[in-house]
mmCIF file of C-alpha atoms in Angstrom:
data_model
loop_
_atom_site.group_PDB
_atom_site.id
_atom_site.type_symbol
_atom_site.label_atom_id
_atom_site.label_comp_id
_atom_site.label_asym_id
_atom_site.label_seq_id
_atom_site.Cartn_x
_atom_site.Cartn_y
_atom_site.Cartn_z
ATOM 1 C CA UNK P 899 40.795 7.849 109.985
ATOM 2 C CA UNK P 900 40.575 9.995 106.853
ATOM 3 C CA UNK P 901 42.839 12.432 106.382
ATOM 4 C CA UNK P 902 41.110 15.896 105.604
ATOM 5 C CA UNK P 903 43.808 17.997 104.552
ATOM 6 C CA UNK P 904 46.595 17.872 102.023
ATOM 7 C CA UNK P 905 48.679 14.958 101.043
ATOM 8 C CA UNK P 906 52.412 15.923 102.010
ATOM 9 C CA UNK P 907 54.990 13.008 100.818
ATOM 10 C CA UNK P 908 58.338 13.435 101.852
ATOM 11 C CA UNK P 909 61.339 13.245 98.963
ATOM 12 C CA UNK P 910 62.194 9.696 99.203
ATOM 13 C CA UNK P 911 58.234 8.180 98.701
ATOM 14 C CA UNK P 912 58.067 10.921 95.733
ATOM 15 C CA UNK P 913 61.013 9.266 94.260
ATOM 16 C CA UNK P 914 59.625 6.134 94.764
ATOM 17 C CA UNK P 915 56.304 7.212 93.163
ATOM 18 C CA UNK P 916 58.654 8.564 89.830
ATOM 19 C CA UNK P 917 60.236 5.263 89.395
ATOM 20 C CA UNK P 918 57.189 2.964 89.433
ATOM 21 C CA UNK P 919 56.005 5.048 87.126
ATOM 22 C CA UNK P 920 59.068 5.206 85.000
ATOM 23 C CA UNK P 921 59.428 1.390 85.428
ATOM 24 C CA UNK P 922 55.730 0.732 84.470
ATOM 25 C CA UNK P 923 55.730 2.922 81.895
ATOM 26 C CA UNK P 924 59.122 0.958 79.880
ATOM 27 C CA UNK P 925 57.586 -2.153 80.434
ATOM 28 C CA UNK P 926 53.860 -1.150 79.399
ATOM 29 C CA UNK P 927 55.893 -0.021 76.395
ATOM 30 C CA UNK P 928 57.889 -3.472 75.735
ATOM 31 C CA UNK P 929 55.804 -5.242 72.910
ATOM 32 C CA UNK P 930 56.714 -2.071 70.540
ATOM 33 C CA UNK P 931 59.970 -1.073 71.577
ATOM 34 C CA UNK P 932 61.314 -4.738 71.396
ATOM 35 C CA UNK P 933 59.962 -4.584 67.716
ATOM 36 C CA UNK P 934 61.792 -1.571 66.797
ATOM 37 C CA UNK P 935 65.073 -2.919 68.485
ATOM 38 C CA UNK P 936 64.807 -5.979 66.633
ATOM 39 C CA UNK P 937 64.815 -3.991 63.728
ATOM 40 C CA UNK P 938 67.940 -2.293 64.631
ATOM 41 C CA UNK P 939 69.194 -5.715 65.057
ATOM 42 C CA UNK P 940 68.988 -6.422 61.205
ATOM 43 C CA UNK P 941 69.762 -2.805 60.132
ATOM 44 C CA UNK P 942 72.960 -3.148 62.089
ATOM 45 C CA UNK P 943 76.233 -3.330 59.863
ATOM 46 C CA UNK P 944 79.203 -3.187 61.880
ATOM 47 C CA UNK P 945 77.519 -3.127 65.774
ATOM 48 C CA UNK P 946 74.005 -4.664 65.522
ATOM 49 C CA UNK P 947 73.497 -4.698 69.195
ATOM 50 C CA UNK P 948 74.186 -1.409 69.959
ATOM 51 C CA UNK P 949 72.298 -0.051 66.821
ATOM 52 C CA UNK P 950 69.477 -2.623 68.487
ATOM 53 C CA UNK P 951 70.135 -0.385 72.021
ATOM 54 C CA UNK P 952 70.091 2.430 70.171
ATOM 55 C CA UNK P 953 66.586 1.932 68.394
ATOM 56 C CA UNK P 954 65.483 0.552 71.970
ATOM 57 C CA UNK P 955 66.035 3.317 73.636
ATOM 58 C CA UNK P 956 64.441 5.888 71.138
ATOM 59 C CA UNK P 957 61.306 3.235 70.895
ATOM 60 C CA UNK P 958 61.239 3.955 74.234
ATOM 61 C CA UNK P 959 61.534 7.760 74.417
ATOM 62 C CA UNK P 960 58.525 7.633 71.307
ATOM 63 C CA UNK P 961 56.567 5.091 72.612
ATOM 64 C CA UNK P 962 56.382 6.701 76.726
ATOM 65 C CA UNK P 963 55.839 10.384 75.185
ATOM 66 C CA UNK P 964 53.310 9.273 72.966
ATOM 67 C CA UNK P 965 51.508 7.265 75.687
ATOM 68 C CA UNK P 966 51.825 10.223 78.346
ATOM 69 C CA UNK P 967 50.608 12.903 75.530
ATOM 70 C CA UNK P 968 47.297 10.398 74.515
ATOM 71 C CA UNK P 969 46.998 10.065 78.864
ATOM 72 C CA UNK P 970 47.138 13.693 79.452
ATOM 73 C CA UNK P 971 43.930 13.823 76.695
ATOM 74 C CA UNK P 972 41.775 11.654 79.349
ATOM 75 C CA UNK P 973 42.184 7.967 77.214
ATOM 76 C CA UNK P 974 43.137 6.093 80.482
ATOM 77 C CA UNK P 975 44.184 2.734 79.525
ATOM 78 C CA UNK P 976 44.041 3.233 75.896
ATOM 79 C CA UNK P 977 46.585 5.312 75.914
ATOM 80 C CA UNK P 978 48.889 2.603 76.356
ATOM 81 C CA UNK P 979 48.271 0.608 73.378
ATOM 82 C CA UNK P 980 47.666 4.199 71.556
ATOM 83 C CA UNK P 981 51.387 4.895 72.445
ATOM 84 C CA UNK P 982 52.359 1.757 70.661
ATOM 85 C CA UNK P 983 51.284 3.107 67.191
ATOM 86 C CA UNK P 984 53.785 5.434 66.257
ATOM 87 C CA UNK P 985 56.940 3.166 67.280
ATOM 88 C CA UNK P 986 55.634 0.315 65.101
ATOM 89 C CA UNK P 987 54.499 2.474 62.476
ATOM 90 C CA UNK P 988 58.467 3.341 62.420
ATOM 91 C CA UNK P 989 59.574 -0.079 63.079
ATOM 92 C CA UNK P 990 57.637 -1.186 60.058
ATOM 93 C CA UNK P 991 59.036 1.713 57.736
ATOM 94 C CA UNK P 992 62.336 1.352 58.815
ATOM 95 C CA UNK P 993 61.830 -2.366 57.944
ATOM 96 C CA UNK P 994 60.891 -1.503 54.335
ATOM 97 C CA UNK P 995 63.664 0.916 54.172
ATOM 98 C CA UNK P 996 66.923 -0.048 52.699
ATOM 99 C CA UNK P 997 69.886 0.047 54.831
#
């Protein structure tokens, strides 16, 4: 049968919906963010692995804004390797960059 009115989803499947997507969208986002955190690694002085967190998680927060700004322009899937610029384009400075 095909439904022929509105598509009502209670609370629980609409959080369900928000964390495949917020799932999906940190692992689409791996092969840059793991860069950048690796560079926190080796910038770290005192705690590398939470300077490595640190850099992870604000990959993370570049690399899924960037990718949901270049989707919102109609890029479909190239918005996910599009997303990836910026973070390694910091990843790379910051690896230039002395300490």
């Amino acid at each position: 049968m095909i439904p022929l009115g509105a598509i009502h989803f209670s609370p629980e499947e609409v959080a369900l919906i928000l964390a495949i997507l917020a799932f999906g969208s940190i692992a689409l986002a791996l092969p840059a963010t793991l860069t950048l955190a690796w560079v926190g690694y080796r910038r770290g002085t005192t705690r590398p692995a939470a300077n490595a967190l640190g850099y992870w998680l604000g990959g993370t927060a570049l690399s899924v804004a960037t990718t949901a700004l270049a989707a919102g322009q109609g890029l479909g899937w190239w918005s996910v390797p599009i997303g990836w610029v910026p973070t390694l384009l910091l990843a790379a400075a910051l690896n230039r960059s002395p300490r």
